[in-house]
Amino acid sequence: MIESWRWYGPELDAITLPEIAQTGASGIVTALHEIPYGEVWPREAIAARRALIEAAGLHWHVAESLPIHERIKRGDGDLTQLFANYRQSMANLAAEGITTICYNFMPVLDWTRTDLTAPLARGGTCLRFEAYKMAAFEIHMLGRAGAQDDYAQDVRTKAATWFQASSQGEREALLHAIMSGLPGAFDRYDIAGLRAQLALYDGIGRAEIRAHYKRFLNEVIPAAEELGLRFGVHPDDPPRDILGLPRVVSNEEDIAWILDAYDSPANGLTLCSGSLGANPQNDLVQIARRFGERIHFVHLRNVRKESDGSFEEAAHLEGDSDLVALIDALLAQEGHRRATGRHDCALPFRPDHGHALLDDGARNAFPGYPLIGRMRGLAELRGVIAGLKGREGANG
């Protein structure tokens, strides 16, 4: 497995490439976050980013993410130019040696949390999704029609209590946390802006989102095959409908539908153990084994779930998911690829989301992407991989 690290680029990330090199990671996962959605990523800009990474002794392994414009997700109007721009960005990435593209099909928002600095028992902070705070946001701040029906009575009661007792500053902090999953330097929505975005999805349900998704695959996967690119869809985070919007990459059945919708090795999965692990119905090892040949990229992190739907980011080896068993399944997939002569035997992975530890809080890094916390996660994952490989050697 190839140790990688997500980096937001020289203008946006508080963590530098020389610091990343010291973590032991060999690869970088990045994107041109400064380019608005729907516009072409120029080859010159891709080449400049790649040269910067290589000058630090690292390699650009994965483009994460090449974003999909909201109009494509909504199937809104004439999309000819948007698809052409997307394919041109793909061609420019391929021309610079980038072969793996991570993307998501989540409407409006990417990952969603209600707390960016939830305290940990031994110090430090983590990202947290609190069900009653999300309910308070949807019911009392956003005023979304039908939101009451999406939450149990006890969650609604706690939401009302929190909202009535909350200050304006606490409500603004909640909005800021929910908006923080949007990558890059783009403006986040205020309440009115978010309402306007949600209104654009009126009348669009699960069947429509799936139809628009299939159209996207039909438009880009043939080009990916010609260019030698591999696409890996990132699961929904959290893996459930949110803000009244349908999510269609949340479980094993969803993944099977996506991979069958365009049956090609180029149409694959980014296996994110944290996103899928937040759904108690998901069996990560089963998913890894079933779809192993179509996994092109891996995010490794852990969560600790609660019965009301809340969850928080756990240390990589301390949450509800058995990452040792998952990594074992991924190593077995790598062995299968070697045995069958595949060229993409080694799976790139990155430690995803980390606790903010020691002086991480002073760095102003992106929420969930601290230096020390992720370095701890990477070291733990490195140890698991070494131990499992050592066992194989001893048994061999």
XYZ file of C-alpha atoms in Angstrom:
396
model
C 0.000 0.000 0.000
C 1.254 3.487 -0.895
C 1.362 6.012 1.949
C -0.178 9.297 0.814
C -1.213 12.601 2.344
C -3.927 15.062 1.401
C -2.610 18.542 0.664
C -4.715 21.549 -0.327
C -1.940 23.342 -2.186
C 0.586 26.096 -1.502
C -1.946 28.910 -1.200
C -4.552 27.169 0.941
C -2.808 24.632 3.193
C -1.047 25.652 6.398
C 1.012 22.445 6.217
C 4.008 22.529 3.884
C 5.414 19.875 1.569
C 8.702 19.628 3.532
C 6.670 18.929 6.679
C 4.670 16.258 4.864
C 7.907 14.646 3.693
C 8.921 14.274 7.345
C 5.802 12.193 8.086
C 7.186 9.393 5.914
C 4.435 9.602 3.308
C 5.674 9.230 -0.245
C 2.671 10.501 -2.134
C 0.453 13.563 -2.311
C -3.277 13.652 -2.882
C -4.327 17.096 -4.069
C -6.492 19.160 -6.383
C -6.595 22.605 -7.931
C -9.076 23.826 -5.346
C -8.663 27.423 -6.431
C -10.340 26.761 -9.811
C -14.144 27.196 -9.739
C -16.310 24.151 -10.336
C -17.035 23.513 -13.976
C -13.945 25.251 -15.359
C -11.073 23.434 -17.061
C -7.966 22.583 -15.062
C -5.238 23.931 -17.388
C -2.420 21.533 -18.130
C 0.082 24.260 -17.236
C -1.401 24.606 -13.749
C -1.388 20.827 -13.266
C 2.241 20.665 -14.412
C 3.235 23.441 -12.026
C 1.567 21.670 -9.093
C 3.219 18.378 -10.025
C 6.652 20.035 -10.300
C 6.216 21.612 -6.879
C 5.373 18.241 -5.355
C 8.250 16.446 -7.057
C 10.718 19.136 -5.984
C 9.888 18.149 -2.402
C 10.755 14.513 -3.141
C 7.094 13.427 -3.273
C 4.791 12.117 -5.985
C 1.276 13.245 -6.939
C -0.667 9.977 -6.659
C -4.344 10.956 -6.798
C -6.386 13.969 -7.919
C -8.862 14.556 -5.097
C -11.224 15.889 -6.088
C -12.047 16.780 -9.667
C -15.379 18.312 -8.643
C -18.690 17.807 -10.401
C -20.749 20.939 -11.004
C -24.088 21.067 -9.172
C -25.926 21.451 -12.478
C -24.702 17.990 -13.489
C -26.004 16.533 -10.239
C -29.367 18.229 -10.851
C -29.453 17.430 -14.585
C -30.046 21.133 -15.124
C -30.230 22.455 -18.690
C -27.698 22.019 -21.480
C -24.685 20.328 -19.876
C -22.642 19.909 -23.051
C -19.965 22.449 -22.128
C -19.688 21.283 -18.517
C -19.067 17.699 -19.627
C -16.594 18.860 -22.278
C -14.711 20.887 -19.676
C -14.634 17.909 -17.333
C -13.227 15.630 -20.002
C -10.607 18.226 -20.915
C -9.493 18.406 -17.282
C -9.248 14.605 -17.324
C -7.095 14.721 -20.442
C -4.839 17.369 -18.909
C -4.377 15.292 -15.746
C -3.571 12.182 -17.781
C -1.049 14.144 -19.871
C 0.796 14.994 -16.637
C 0.869 11.385 -15.437
C -2.043 11.501 -12.949
C -3.972 8.255 -13.358
C -6.422 8.185 -10.426
C -9.298 10.600 -9.835
C -11.330 10.696 -6.636
C -14.716 12.462 -6.779
C -18.075 12.494 -5.014
C -21.703 12.856 -6.014
C -23.033 14.466 -2.819
C -25.558 17.239 -3.551
C -24.698 20.769 -2.283
C -22.399 19.793 0.621
C -19.439 17.446 1.004
C -18.693 15.960 4.438
C -20.899 17.412 7.177
C -20.110 17.878 10.873
C -21.713 19.954 13.619
C -18.569 20.367 15.773
C -15.050 20.997 14.514
C -13.320 20.990 17.920
C -15.150 18.462 20.088
C -12.943 17.830 23.158
C -11.212 14.489 23.685
C -10.854 12.851 27.093
C -7.034 13.039 27.104
C -6.740 16.401 25.403
C -6.969 17.502 21.803
C -10.103 17.784 19.687
C -11.942 15.908 16.961
C -14.679 16.359 14.394
C -18.164 15.362 15.564
C -21.638 14.961 14.088
C -24.241 15.600 16.783
C -27.721 14.480 15.736
C -29.618 16.964 17.887
C -27.515 19.891 16.673
C -28.141 18.916 13.054
C -31.838 18.693 13.883
C -31.702 22.121 15.521
C -30.063 23.521 12.416
C -32.546 21.991 9.994
C -35.721 22.556 12.016
C -35.107 25.823 13.849
C -32.418 27.682 11.874
C -32.995 26.565 8.290
C -36.724 25.943 8.699
C -36.650 23.116 6.174
C -40.087 21.698 5.437
C -40.285 18.062 6.477
C -37.168 18.169 8.641
C -39.165 17.168 11.730
C -39.950 13.827 10.112
C -36.254 12.973 9.703
C -35.483 12.865 13.429
C -36.761 10.824 16.367
C -38.811 12.561 19.052
C -36.026 12.522 21.652
C -33.623 14.108 19.158
C -36.192 16.791 18.283
C -36.705 17.543 21.970
C -32.976 17.965 22.576
C -32.751 20.084 19.431
C -35.427 22.468 20.651
C -33.796 22.720 24.066
C -30.397 23.482 22.546
C -31.796 26.063 20.154
C -33.720 27.920 22.847
C -30.637 28.080 25.074
C -28.106 28.840 22.326
C -26.540 32.233 21.703
C -26.219 33.855 18.306
C -22.519 33.011 18.407
C -23.249 29.328 19.011
C -25.671 29.281 16.091
C -23.122 30.937 13.849
C -20.508 28.390 14.950
C -22.904 25.590 14.025
C -23.471 27.046 10.560
C -19.711 27.470 10.133
C -19.092 23.836 11.096
C -21.703 22.527 8.674
C -20.255 24.626 5.851
C -16.644 23.602 6.562
C -16.863 20.387 4.550
C -16.789 22.393 1.329
C -13.194 22.172 0.021
C -11.080 24.983 -1.279
C -11.353 28.725 -0.936
C -14.944 29.205 -2.013
C -17.494 31.191 -0.034
C -19.689 29.160 2.271
C -23.469 29.575 2.232
C -25.356 31.618 4.778
C -28.867 30.484 5.735
C -30.508 32.295 2.832
C -27.910 31.003 0.388
C -28.320 27.426 1.567
C -32.110 27.676 1.276
C -31.678 28.895 -2.294
C -29.379 25.979 -3.149
C -31.766 23.453 -1.645
C -34.681 24.962 -3.555
C -32.902 24.102 -6.807
C -33.309 20.424 -5.868
C -37.095 20.654 -5.397
C -38.702 17.677 -7.128
C -35.403 15.809 -7.481
C -35.479 12.509 -5.632
C -33.344 9.403 -5.437
C -34.395 8.105 -8.866
C -33.537 11.421 -10.521
C -30.148 11.686 -8.784
C -29.310 8.159 -9.907
C -30.326 8.979 -13.482
C -28.129 12.089 -13.462
C -25.281 10.069 -11.970
C -25.585 7.416 -14.686
C -25.471 10.149 -17.314
C -22.268 11.461 -15.732
C -20.692 7.997 -15.903
C -21.752 7.598 -19.535
C -20.161 10.948 -20.356
C -16.805 10.469 -18.613
C -15.929 6.782 -18.216
C -15.387 6.117 -21.952
C -12.920 9.016 -21.955
C -11.289 7.621 -18.805
C -10.803 4.277 -20.557
C -9.124 5.958 -23.525
C -6.893 8.064 -21.253
C -5.919 5.223 -18.910
C -7.613 6.903 -15.935
C -9.311 5.248 -12.981
C -12.227 6.885 -11.195
C -13.031 6.201 -7.548
C -16.268 7.568 -6.102
C -16.081 8.691 -2.481
C -18.987 7.532 -0.293
C -21.442 9.969 1.254
C -20.419 11.523 4.558
C -22.484 10.978 6.602
C -23.864 7.971 4.704
C -27.535 9.001 4.818
C -29.887 11.568 3.341
C -29.177 15.027 4.746
C -30.883 18.415 4.386
C -33.695 16.584 2.611
C -31.336 15.685 -0.238
C -31.009 12.091 -1.447
C -27.608 10.474 -1.004
C -26.867 7.603 -3.380
C -23.384 6.375 -2.312
C -24.087 5.272 1.251
C -24.018 1.472 1.411
C -23.094 -1.758 -0.322
C -26.201 -1.750 -2.498
C -25.461 1.781 -3.693
C -21.887 0.854 -4.590
C -23.071 -2.201 -6.521
C -25.506 -0.033 -8.494
C -22.777 2.492 -9.377
C -20.280 -0.119 -10.528
C -22.969 -1.893 -12.565
C -24.266 1.385 -14.057
C -21.121 1.507 -16.205
C -19.337 -1.814 -15.941
C -15.717 -0.893 -16.523
C -12.496 -1.199 -14.526
C -12.212 2.581 -14.911
C -15.422 3.058 -12.913
C -14.394 2.271 -9.356
C -14.536 3.081 -5.666
C -12.643 5.185 -3.180
C -13.120 3.063 -0.089
C -13.495 5.448 2.861
C -13.659 3.486 6.102
C -14.899 6.512 8.037
C -17.764 7.477 5.753
C -19.021 3.928 5.269
C -18.228 3.085 8.890
C -20.655 5.730 10.169
C -23.527 3.550 8.921
C -23.959 0.666 11.396
C -25.376 -1.521 8.616
C -22.176 -1.397 6.554
C -19.682 -4.273 6.804
C -16.385 -2.727 5.706
C -14.537 -6.011 5.237
C -17.394 -7.453 3.177
C -17.443 -4.312 1.012
C -13.663 -4.474 0.521
C -13.835 -8.130 -0.476
C -16.845 -7.775 -2.779
C -15.582 -4.742 -4.666
C -11.845 -5.227 -4.185
C -10.953 -5.342 -7.873
C -12.645 -1.960 -8.413
C -11.079 -0.161 -5.415
C -8.652 2.467 -6.730
C -7.993 4.574 -3.637
C -8.452 4.186 0.133
C -9.192 6.592 2.997
C -8.469 5.045 6.377
C -10.034 6.528 9.512
C -12.347 5.426 12.288
C -15.523 6.644 13.936
C -17.342 5.997 17.183
C -21.101 5.760 16.647
C -24.034 6.439 18.989
C -27.581 5.081 18.875
C -29.217 8.384 17.870
C -27.116 8.733 14.716
C -24.391 10.875 16.258
C -20.752 9.941 15.699
C -17.294 11.365 16.169
C -13.878 10.785 14.696
C -11.989 8.236 16.782
C -8.282 7.497 16.790
C -7.496 5.341 13.783
C -7.283 2.085 15.769
C -9.800 2.874 18.513
C -13.203 3.309 16.867
C -16.018 0.895 16.035
C -14.496 -0.342 12.780
C -11.877 -3.083 12.693
C -9.236 -1.400 10.544
C -6.812 -4.286 11.049
C -9.256 -6.681 9.391
C -9.994 -4.137 6.674
C -6.323 -3.580 5.891
C -5.826 -7.349 5.832
C -8.528 -7.602 3.157
C -6.909 -4.797 1.157
C -3.496 -6.463 1.328
C -5.111 -9.679 0.120
C -6.518 -7.736 -2.835
C -3.053 -6.413 -3.615
C -1.724 -9.969 -3.556
C -4.474 -11.070 -5.931
C -3.575 -8.257 -8.312
C 0.077 -9.254 -8.316
C -0.837 -12.863 -8.965
C -3.033 -11.920 -11.927
C -0.520 -9.517 -13.463
C -2.309 -6.231 -12.866
C -0.126 -3.132 -13.085
C -2.034 -1.277 -10.341
C -1.128 -3.684 -7.553
C -0.307 -1.153 -4.823
C -3.298 0.751 -3.468
C -2.687 4.405 -2.568
C -4.157 5.239 0.834
C -4.118 8.208 3.133
C -4.795 8.664 6.831
C -8.103 10.486 6.704
C -9.183 13.085 9.258
C -7.114 13.201 12.404
C -7.393 14.456 15.939
C -5.969 17.924 16.535
C -3.157 17.187 19.006
C -0.429 19.184 20.785
C 0.083 22.415 18.810
C -2.158 21.418 15.875
C -4.758 23.908 17.065
C -2.403 26.834 16.483
C -1.746 26.004 12.820
C -5.122 26.962 11.319
C -5.119 23.878 9.108
C -8.284 22.672 7.414
C -10.695 21.081 9.910
C -9.949 17.374 10.163
C -6.575 17.750 8.444
C -4.006 18.555 11.161
C -0.343 17.676 10.914
C 0.377 15.840 14.170
C -2.945 14.026 14.441
C -2.711 12.638 10.933
C 0.951 11.763 11.431
C -0.083 9.697 14.454
C -2.724 7.984 12.326
C -0.271 7.297 9.534
C 2.241 5.803 11.980
C -0.418 3.524 13.450
C -1.578 2.390 10.016
C 2.035 1.852 8.923
C 2.526 -0.406 11.926
C -0.584 -2.437 11.121
C 0.541 -2.916 7.525
C 4.057 -3.909 8.591
C 2.692 -6.365 11.145
C 0.334 -8.013 8.688
C 3.036 -8.264 6.027
C 5.436 -9.677 8.602
C 2.910 -12.329 9.515
C 2.568 -13.280 5.865
C 6.350 -13.548 5.574
C 6.571 -15.714 8.689
C 3.799 -17.994 7.401
C 5.305 -18.111 3.915
